[in-house]
Amino acid sequence: MIVSPEPAASDPAVSGPISGIRFGPDGLVAAIVQEQATNQVLMLAWMDAEALRRTVESGRTWFWSRSRQEYWCKGETSGDRQWVRGVRYDCDGDALLVTVDQDGAGACHTGARSCFYRAFGEGDGDGDGDGDGGVSVAPAPG
């Protein structure tokens, strides 16, 4: 059970721009974390209104752990801290984009710089040199 249910718009913790966020039935919203300097997507994690508030106020990334049922500040254990440079939300208000300066080895708990280091297929797979793991992608129309 999530400790922090979906907040009501009248909740003082959800004032200002945060009131434009559409939290899911579990009270959470997806937060994509991107490195400011390279635009590399580092990770995806979950925030509720309190984690978002902590992130905006502290300048560090805070998330809600669905498995541990607790808040966590990225890097407090690993030393791989994230320094927030901006927080945006999408047109529907149901996803966040957090731009950061990433300290340490990286964002992934495996030690990788990004959690998105795997691709479908193995290596380049199809031999065309594009590194897509052999996944064929249809060209854009037009």
Tab-separated table of N, CA and C in Angstrom:
chain	number	residue	atom	x	y	z
A	1	MET	N	0.841	-1.183	0.000
A	1	MET	CA	0.000	0.000	0.000
A	1	MET	C	0.882	1.241	0.000
A	2	ILE	N	0.585	2.182	-0.857
A	2	ILE	CA	1.329	3.421	-0.942
A	2	ILE	C	0.926	4.314	0.227
A	3	VAL	N	1.907	4.833	0.932
A	3	VAL	CA	1.651	5.670	2.088
A	3	VAL	C	1.045	7.000	1.667
A	4	SER	N	1.451	7.511	0.512
A	4	SER	CA	0.971	8.817	0.077
A	4	SER	C	0.023	8.656	-1.104
A	5	PRO	N	-1.287	8.600	-0.846
A	5	PRO	CA	-2.252	8.422	-1.919
A	5	PRO	C	-2.301	9.648	-2.818
A	6	GLU	N	-3.011	9.514	-3.929
A	6	GLU	CA	-3.126	10.628	-4.863
A	6	GLU	C	-3.608	11.866	-4.117
A	7	PRO	N	-2.842	12.952	-4.208
A	7	PRO	CA	-3.214	14.146	-3.461
A	7	PRO	C	-4.385	14.873	-4.095
A	8	ALA	N	-5.157	15.504	-3.266
A	8	ALA	CA	-6.252	16.341	-3.760
A	8	ALA	C	-5.686	17.675	-4.191
A	9	ALA	N	-6.325	18.322	-5.155
A	9	ALA	CA	-5.851	19.614	-5.645
A	9	ALA	C	-5.830	20.645	-4.521
A	10	SER	N	-6.653	20.457	-3.488
A	10	SER	CA	-6.684	21.403	-2.374
A	10	SER	C	-5.584	21.150	-1.348
A	11	ASP	N	-4.848	20.045	-1.485
A	11	ASP	CA	-3.761	19.710	-0.579
A	11	ASP	C	-2.685	20.792	-0.685
A	12	PRO	N	-2.264	21.420	0.441
A	12	PRO	CA	-1.252	22.478	0.377
A	12	PRO	C	0.070	22.014	-0.217
A	13	ALA	N	0.384	20.721	-0.121
A	13	ALA	CA	1.634	20.199	-0.675
A	13	ALA	C	1.588	20.161	-2.197
A	14	VAL	N	0.406	20.384	-2.769
A	14	VAL	CA	0.234	20.280	-4.211
A	14	VAL	C	-0.198	21.622	-4.783
A	15	SER	N	0.384	22.678	-4.297
A	15	SER	CA	0.030	23.996	-4.793
A	15	SER	C	0.969	24.400	-5.923
A	16	GLY	N	0.626	25.457	-6.616
A	16	GLY	CA	1.446	25.953	-7.705
A	16	GLY	C	1.498	24.970	-8.859
A	17	PRO	N	2.643	24.925	-9.561
A	17	PRO	CA	2.745	24.066	-10.740
A	17	PRO	C	2.514	22.589	-10.441
A	18	ILE	N	2.817	22.155	-9.217
A	18	ILE	CA	2.637	20.741	-8.875
A	18	ILE	C	1.171	20.340	-9.023
A	19	SER	N	0.256	21.291	-8.869
A	19	SER	CA	-1.166	20.963	-8.999
A	19	SER	C	-1.518	20.554	-10.429
A	20	GLY	N	-0.649	20.838	-11.402
A	20	GLY	CA	-0.879	20.435	-12.786
A	20	GLY	C	-0.460	19.006	-13.075
A	21	ILE	N	0.105	18.312	-12.100
A	21	ILE	CA	0.565	16.936	-12.304
A	21	ILE	C	-0.587	15.966	-12.065
A	22	ARG	N	-0.750	15.034	-12.990
A	22	ARG	CA	-1.782	13.990	-12.868
A	22	ARG	C	-1.131	12.731	-12.312
A	23	PHE	N	-1.201	12.572	-11.003
A	23	PHE	CA	-0.677	11.376	-10.358
A	23	PHE	C	-1.625	10.217	-10.650
A	24	GLY	N	-1.052	9.016	-10.783
A	24	GLY	CA	-1.858	7.831	-11.054
A	24	GLY	C	-2.680	7.426	-9.846
A	25	PRO	N	-3.486	6.380	-9.997
A	25	PRO	CA	-4.323	5.898	-8.886
A	25	PRO	C	-3.494	5.512	-7.654
A	26	ASP	N	-2.218	5.157	-7.884
A	26	ASP	CA	-1.334	4.805	-6.771
A	26	ASP	C	-0.639	6.024	-6.170
A	27	GLY	N	-0.969	7.238	-6.686
A	27	GLY	CA	-0.377	8.464	-6.173
A	27	GLY	C	0.973	8.789	-6.779
A	28	LEU	N	1.382	8.067	-7.823
A	28	LEU	CA	2.712	8.217	-8.394
A	28	LEU	C	2.677	8.754	-9.817
A	29	VAL	N	3.806	9.337	-10.226
A	29	VAL	CA	4.001	9.802	-11.590
A	29	VAL	C	5.409	9.371	-12.017
A	30	ALA	N	5.560	8.978	-13.275
A	30	ALA	CA	6.866	8.574	-13.803
A	30	ALA	C	7.770	9.794	-13.916
A	31	ALA	N	9.025	9.633	-13.481
A	31	ALA	CA	10.019	10.702	-13.564
A	31	ALA	C	11.204	10.197	-14.379
A	32	ILE	N	11.374	10.748	-15.562
A	32	ILE	CA	12.505	10.417	-16.423
A	32	ILE	C	13.639	11.354	-16.038
A	33	VAL	N	14.813	10.792	-15.796
A	33	VAL	CA	15.959	11.604	-15.403
A	33	VAL	C	16.942	11.631	-16.564
A	34	GLN	N	17.328	12.850	-16.966
A	34	GLN	CA	18.195	13.067	-18.120
A	34	GLN	C	19.397	13.913	-17.702
A	35	GLU	N	20.573	13.533	-18.175
A	35	GLU	CA	21.774	14.308	-17.875
A	35	GLU	C	21.780	15.585	-18.709
A	36	GLN	N	21.939	16.705	-18.035
A	36	GLN	CA	21.866	17.993	-18.717
A	36	GLN	C	22.951	18.157	-19.779
A	37	ALA	N	24.178	17.783	-19.463
A	37	ALA	CA	25.306	18.034	-20.359
A	37	ALA	C	25.242	17.229	-21.650
A	38	THR	N	24.711	16.006	-21.585
A	38	THR	CA	24.743	15.107	-22.748
A	38	THR	C	23.366	14.789	-23.321
A	39	ASN	N	22.318	15.134	-22.596
A	39	ASN	CA	20.939	14.760	-22.933
A	39	ASN	C	20.687	13.252	-22.854
A	40	GLN	N	21.610	12.493	-22.280
A	40	GLN	CA	21.432	11.057	-22.132
A	40	GLN	C	20.365	10.773	-21.080
A	41	VAL	N	19.442	9.866	-21.415
A	41	VAL	CA	18.451	9.429	-20.430
A	41	VAL	C	19.162	8.493	-19.467
A	42	LEU	N	19.102	8.832	-18.193
A	42	LEU	CA	19.820	8.065	-17.182
A	42	LEU	C	18.966	7.007	-16.512
A	43	MET	N	17.726	7.346	-16.189
A	43	MET	CA	16.898	6.411	-15.429
A	43	MET	C	15.442	6.829	-15.462
A	44	LEU	N	14.603	5.946	-15.012
A	44	LEU	CA	13.190	6.226	-14.791
A	44	LEU	C	12.870	5.762	-13.378
A	45	ALA	N	12.211	6.611	-12.624
A	45	ALA	CA	11.812	6.256	-11.263
A	45	ALA	C	10.447	6.882	-11.005
A	46	TRP	N	9.939	6.744	-9.800
A	46	TRP	CA	8.585	7.185	-9.476
A	46	TRP	C	8.605	8.240	-8.380
A	47	MET	N	7.753	9.235	-8.549
A	47	MET	CA	7.604	10.285	-7.544
A	47	MET	C	6.140	10.419	-7.165
A	48	ASP	N	5.903	10.731	-5.905
A	48	ASP	CA	4.596	11.203	-5.483
A	48	ASP	C	4.753	12.700	-5.220
A	49	ALA	N	3.713	13.353	-4.732
A	49	ALA	CA	3.771	14.801	-4.516
A	49	ALA	C	4.882	15.181	-3.534
A	50	GLU	N	5.090	14.382	-2.501
A	50	GLU	CA	6.123	14.685	-1.512
A	50	GLU	C	7.516	14.546	-2.117
A	51	ALA	N	7.767	13.504	-2.886
A	51	ALA	CA	9.079	13.331	-3.533
A	51	ALA	C	9.343	14.473	-4.512
A	52	LEU	N	8.318	14.890	-5.238
A	52	LEU	CA	8.468	16.009	-6.164
A	52	LEU	C	8.770	17.294	-5.400
A	53	ARG	N	8.060	17.523	-4.311
A	53	ARG	CA	8.309	18.705	-3.491
A	53	ARG	C	9.744	18.704	-2.959
A	54	ARG	N	10.185	17.553	-2.436
A	54	ARG	CA	11.553	17.444	-1.911
A	54	ARG	C	12.584	17.703	-3.009
A	55	THR	N	12.319	17.192	-4.194
A	55	THR	CA	13.231	17.378	-5.331
A	55	THR	C	13.364	18.848	-5.690
A	56	VAL	N	12.227	19.519	-5.817
A	56	VAL	CA	12.222	20.933	-6.199
A	56	VAL	C	12.867	21.793	-5.114
A	57	GLU	N	12.563	21.507	-3.863
A	57	GLU	CA	13.083	22.335	-2.762
A	57	GLU	C	14.545	22.079	-2.434
A	58	SER	N	15.009	20.836	-2.576
A	58	SER	CA	16.374	20.495	-2.155
A	58	SER	C	17.405	20.571	-3.278
A	59	GLY	N	16.948	20.478	-4.533
A	59	GLY	CA	17.898	20.449	-5.640
A	59	GLY	C	18.565	19.101	-5.823
A	60	ARG	N	18.053	18.083	-5.159
A	60	ARG	CA	18.502	16.689	-5.283
A	60	ARG	C	17.299	15.856	-5.707
A	61	THR	N	17.541	14.737	-6.384
A	61	THR	CA	16.416	13.908	-6.804
A	61	THR	C	15.961	12.998	-5.665
A	62	TRP	N	14.647	13.025	-5.429
A	62	TRP	CA	13.982	12.180	-4.440
A	62	TRP	C	12.927	11.353	-5.152
A	63	PHE	N	12.808	10.097	-4.767
A	63	PHE	CA	11.855	9.192	-5.400
A	63	PHE	C	11.112	8.386	-4.337
A	64	TRP	N	10.021	7.743	-4.785
A	64	TRP	CA	9.296	6.806	-3.934
A	64	TRP	C	9.650	5.409	-4.406
A	65	SER	N	10.163	4.580	-3.514
A	65	SER	CA	10.488	3.196	-3.845
A	65	SER	C	9.242	2.338	-3.695
A	66	ARG	N	8.781	1.797	-4.807
A	66	ARG	CA	7.591	0.943	-4.752
A	66	ARG	C	7.887	-0.364	-4.042
A	67	SER	N	9.111	-0.863	-4.147
A	67	SER	CA	9.432	-2.144	-3.508
A	67	SER	C	9.696	-1.988	-2.005
A	68	ARG	N	10.385	-0.911	-1.621
A	68	ARG	CA	10.709	-0.710	-0.201
A	68	ARG	C	9.661	0.116	0.527
A	69	GLN	N	8.762	0.756	-0.242
A	69	GLN	CA	7.726	1.598	0.351
A	69	GLN	C	8.327	2.701	1.213
A	70	GLU	N	9.321	3.411	0.630
A	70	GLU	CA	9.950	4.511	1.350
A	70	GLU	C	10.553	5.494	0.356
A	71	TYR	N	10.836	6.696	0.840
A	71	TYR	CA	11.499	7.708	0.028
A	71	TYR	C	12.985	7.419	-0.031
A	72	TRP	N	13.602	7.783	-1.150
A	72	TRP	CA	15.054	7.685	-1.255
A	72	TRP	C	15.594	8.841	-2.078
A	73	CYS	N	16.715	9.333	-1.630
A	73	CYS	CA	17.420	10.419	-2.305
A	73	CYS	C	18.546	9.778	-3.099
A	74	LYS	N	18.528	9.956	-4.417
A	74	LYS	CA	19.516	9.314	-5.279
A	74	LYS	C	20.926	9.692	-4.854
A	75	GLY	N	21.741	8.661	-4.611
A	75	GLY	CA	23.145	8.856	-4.296
A	75	GLY	C	23.490	8.846	-2.823
A	76	GLU	N	22.496	8.818	-1.946
A	76	GLU	CA	22.800	8.832	-0.509
A	76	GLU	C	23.574	7.591	-0.089
A	77	THR	N	23.315	6.467	-0.725
A	77	THR	CA	24.035	5.238	-0.398
A	77	THR	C	25.240	5.051	-1.310
A	78	SER	N	25.045	5.243	-2.618
A	78	SER	CA	26.087	4.964	-3.605
A	78	SER	C	27.101	6.093	-3.766
A	79	GLY	N	26.701	7.312	-3.430
A	79	GLY	CA	27.551	8.469	-3.687
A	79	GLY	C	27.363	9.037	-5.082
A	80	ASP	N	26.552	8.378	-5.900
A	80	ASP	CA	26.283	8.818	-7.277
A	80	ASP	C	25.107	9.794	-7.271
A	81	ARG	N	25.358	10.976	-6.762
A	81	ARG	CA	24.302	11.970	-6.541
A	81	ARG	C	23.857	12.651	-7.830
A	82	GLN	N	22.628	13.110	-7.806
A	82	GLN	CA	22.070	13.878	-8.921
A	82	GLN	C	21.713	15.267	-8.419
A	83	TRP	N	22.205	16.288	-9.135
A	83	TRP	CA	21.953	17.682	-8.802
A	83	TRP	C	20.966	18.220	-9.820
A	84	VAL	N	19.807	18.588	-9.363
A	84	VAL	CA	18.701	18.978	-10.244
A	84	VAL	C	18.979	20.328	-10.895
A	85	ARG	N	18.832	20.377	-12.215
A	85	ARG	CA	18.991	21.606	-12.980
A	85	ARG	C	17.669	22.091	-13.545
A	86	GLY	N	16.668	21.215	-13.564
A	86	GLY	CA	15.351	21.615	-14.026
A	86	GLY	C	14.365	20.472	-13.906
A	87	VAL	N	13.087	20.828	-13.761
A	87	VAL	CA	12.015	19.837	-13.731
A	87	VAL	C	10.921	20.333	-14.658
A	88	ARG	N	10.542	19.505	-15.603
A	88	ARG	CA	9.467	19.830	-16.549
A	88	ARG	C	8.405	18.744	-16.474
A	89	TYR	N	7.216	19.077	-16.927
A	89	TYR	CA	6.187	18.054	-17.031
A	89	TYR	C	5.577	18.110	-18.420
A	90	ASP	N	5.078	16.963	-18.872
A	90	ASP	CA	4.600	16.870	-20.250
A	90	ASP	C	3.223	17.500	-20.420
A	91	CYS	N	2.758	17.516	-21.671
A	91	CYS	CA	1.509	18.194	-22.022
A	91	CYS	C	0.299	17.630	-21.290
A	92	ASP	N	0.342	16.355	-20.923
A	92	ASP	CA	-0.772	15.734	-20.197
A	92	ASP	C	-0.599	15.823	-18.686
A	93	GLY	N	0.575	16.230	-18.238
A	93	GLY	CA	0.842	16.312	-16.806
A	93	GLY	C	1.026	14.965	-16.147
A	94	ASP	N	1.270	13.906	-16.959
A	94	ASP	CA	1.387	12.578	-16.363
A	94	ASP	C	2.792	11.981	-16.465
A	95	ALA	N	3.783	12.818	-16.755
A	95	ALA	CA	5.179	12.384	-16.764
A	95	ALA	C	6.065	13.593	-16.484
A	96	LEU	N	7.150	13.346	-15.783
A	96	LEU	CA	8.109	14.396	-15.450
A	96	LEU	C	9.426	14.151	-16.175
A	97	LEU	N	10.129	15.226	-16.499
A	97	LEU	CA	11.479	15.156	-17.034
A	97	LEU	C	12.362	15.971	-16.098
A	98	VAL	N	13.282	15.284	-15.432
A	98	VAL	CA	14.173	15.927	-14.479
A	98	VAL	C	15.565	15.968	-15.102
A	99	THR	N	16.089	17.176	-15.346
A	99	THR	CA	17.443	17.292	-15.878
A	99	THR	C	18.395	17.491	-14.710
A	100	VAL	N	19.531	16.770	-14.777
A	100	VAL	CA	20.466	16.737	-13.651
A	100	VAL	C	21.905	16.813	-14.120
A	101	ASP	N	22.772	17.156	-13.182
A	101	ASP	CA	24.196	16.905	-13.299
A	101	ASP	C	24.421	15.640	-12.483
A	102	GLN	N	24.964	14.607	-13.115
A	102	GLN	CA	25.160	13.310	-12.472
A	102	GLN	C	26.567	13.212	-11.911
A	103	ASP	N	26.693	12.966	-10.614
A	103	ASP	CA	27.988	12.725	-9.976
A	103	ASP	C	28.269	11.232	-9.961
A	104	GLY	N	29.539	10.887	-9.816
A	104	GLY	CA	29.922	9.494	-9.617
A	104	GLY	C	29.894	8.674	-10.884
A	105	ALA	N	29.805	7.359	-10.691
A	105	ALA	CA	29.870	6.416	-11.811
A	105	ALA	C	28.655	6.519	-12.722
A	106	GLY	N	27.503	6.771	-12.151
A	106	GLY	CA	26.305	6.847	-12.973
A	106	GLY	C	25.043	6.675	-12.168
A	107	ALA	N	23.946	6.532	-12.888
A	107	ALA	CA	22.631	6.495	-12.269
A	107	ALA	C	22.142	5.086	-11.938
A	108	CYS	N	22.627	4.087	-12.640
A	108	CYS	CA	22.074	2.736	-12.495
A	108	CYS	C	22.650	2.003	-11.283
A	109	HIS	N	21.808	1.246	-10.619
A	109	HIS	CA	22.262	0.467	-9.461
A	109	HIS	C	23.251	-0.623	-9.855
A	110	THR	N	23.355	-0.930	-11.164
A	110	THR	CA	24.317	-1.939	-11.646
A	110	THR	C	25.714	-1.360	-11.787
A	111	GLY	N	25.836	-0.031	-11.685
A	111	GLY	CA	27.117	0.633	-11.881
A	111	GLY	C	27.246	1.272	-13.251
A	112	ALA	N	26.271	1.031	-14.127
A	112	ALA	CA	26.283	1.636	-15.458
A	112	ALA	C	25.913	3.118	-15.361
A	113	ARG	N	26.371	3.904	-16.316
A	113	ARG	CA	26.057	5.339	-16.337
A	113	ARG	C	24.557	5.547	-16.449
A	114	SER	N	23.910	4.782	-17.335
A	114	SER	CA	22.472	4.871	-17.570
A	114	SER	C	21.828	3.518	-17.327
A	115	CYS	N	20.598	3.533	-16.868
A	115	CYS	CA	19.853	2.285	-16.713
A	115	CYS	C	19.454	1.715	-18.077
A	116	PHE	N	19.555	2.524	-19.129
A	116	PHE	CA	19.136	2.108	-20.462
A	116	PHE	C	20.336	1.695	-21.303
A	117	TYR	N	21.103	0.735	-20.806
A	117	TYR	CA	22.294	0.271	-21.493
A	117	TYR	C	22.043	-0.999	-22.306
A	118	ARG	N	20.845	-1.557	-22.236
A	118	ARG	CA	20.537	-2.786	-22.968
A	118	ARG	C	19.635	-2.484	-24.155
A	119	ALA	N	19.795	-3.273	-25.215
A	119	ALA	CA	18.964	-3.112	-26.403
A	119	ALA	C	18.405	-4.472	-26.787
A	120	PHE	N	17.347	-4.485	-27.520
A	120	PHE	CA	16.817	-5.742	-28.040
A	120	PHE	C	17.832	-6.320	-29.005
A	121	GLY	N	18.032	-7.628	-28.975
A	121	GLY	CA	19.065	-8.253	-29.784
A	121	GLY	C	20.382	-8.171	-29.043
A	122	GLU	N	21.443	-8.631	-29.671
A	122	GLU	CA	22.761	-8.626	-29.038
A	122	GLU	C	23.721	-7.839	-29.901
A	123	GLY	N	24.408	-6.873	-29.306
A	123	GLY	CA	25.343	-6.047	-30.067
A	123	GLY	C	24.617	-5.321	-31.173
A	124	ASP	N	25.269	-5.229	-32.327
A	124	ASP	CA	24.617	-4.572	-33.453
A	124	ASP	C	23.646	-5.535	-34.124
A	125	GLY	N	23.913	-6.821	-34.023
A	125	GLY	CA	22.969	-7.829	-34.498
A	125	GLY	C	22.776	-7.873	-35.999
A	126	ASP	N	22.337	-6.794	-36.592
A	126	ASP	CA	22.040	-6.831	-38.024
A	126	ASP	C	23.212	-6.363	-38.877
A	127	GLY	N	24.327	-6.001	-38.247
A	127	GLY	CA	25.537	-5.689	-38.992
A	127	GLY	C	25.535	-4.378	-39.747
A	128	ASP	N	24.552	-3.531	-39.514
A	128	ASP	CA	24.517	-2.279	-40.268
A	128	ASP	C	25.253	-1.151	-39.569
A	129	GLY	N	25.846	-1.452	-38.404
A	129	GLY	CA	26.691	-0.474	-37.734
A	129	GLY	C	25.964	0.595	-36.944
A	130	ASP	N	24.631	0.487	-36.836
A	130	ASP	CA	23.918	1.548	-36.129
A	130	ASP	C	23.744	1.269	-34.651
A	131	GLY	N	24.198	0.112	-34.177
A	131	GLY	CA	24.149	-0.194	-32.755
A	131	GLY	C	22.760	-0.398	-32.190
A	132	ASP	N	21.785	-0.693	-33.057
A	132	ASP	CA	20.409	-0.820	-32.580
A	132	ASP	C	20.083	-2.212	-32.065
A	133	GLY	N	21.075	-3.071	-31.947
A	133	GLY	CA	20.832	-4.399	-31.412
A	133	GLY	C	20.106	-5.307	-32.379
A	134	GLY	N	20.095	-4.939	-33.647
A	134	GLY	CA	19.451	-5.768	-34.648
A	134	GLY	C	17.960	-5.515	-34.782
A	135	VAL	N	17.445	-4.538	-34.070
A	135	VAL	CA	16.032	-4.230	-34.153
A	135	VAL	C	15.792	-3.381	-35.378
A	136	SER	N	14.928	-3.826	-36.242
A	136	SER	CA	14.589	-3.045	-37.418
A	136	SER	C	13.560	-1.991	-37.046
A	137	VAL	N	13.816	-0.787	-37.448
A	137	VAL	CA	12.907	0.312	-37.168
A	137	VAL	C	12.411	0.842	-38.491
A	138	ALA	N	11.101	0.914	-38.630
A	138	ALA	CA	10.522	1.409	-39.882
A	138	ALA	C	10.870	2.877	-40.052
A	139	PRO	N	11.253	3.274	-41.272
A	139	PRO	CA	11.540	4.696	-41.504
A	139	PRO	C	10.287	5.542	-41.343
A	140	ALA	N	10.495	6.781	-40.988
A	140	ALA	CA	9.374	7.707	-40.834
A	140	ALA	C	8.706	7.927	-42.189
A	141	PRO	N	7.388	8.032	-42.202
A	141	PRO	CA	6.691	8.263	-43.467
A	141	PRO	C	7.052	9.623	-44.050
A	142	GLY	N	7.013	9.675	-45.358
A	142	GLY	CA	7.148	10.968	-46.020
A	142	GLY	C	8.427	11.166	-46.641
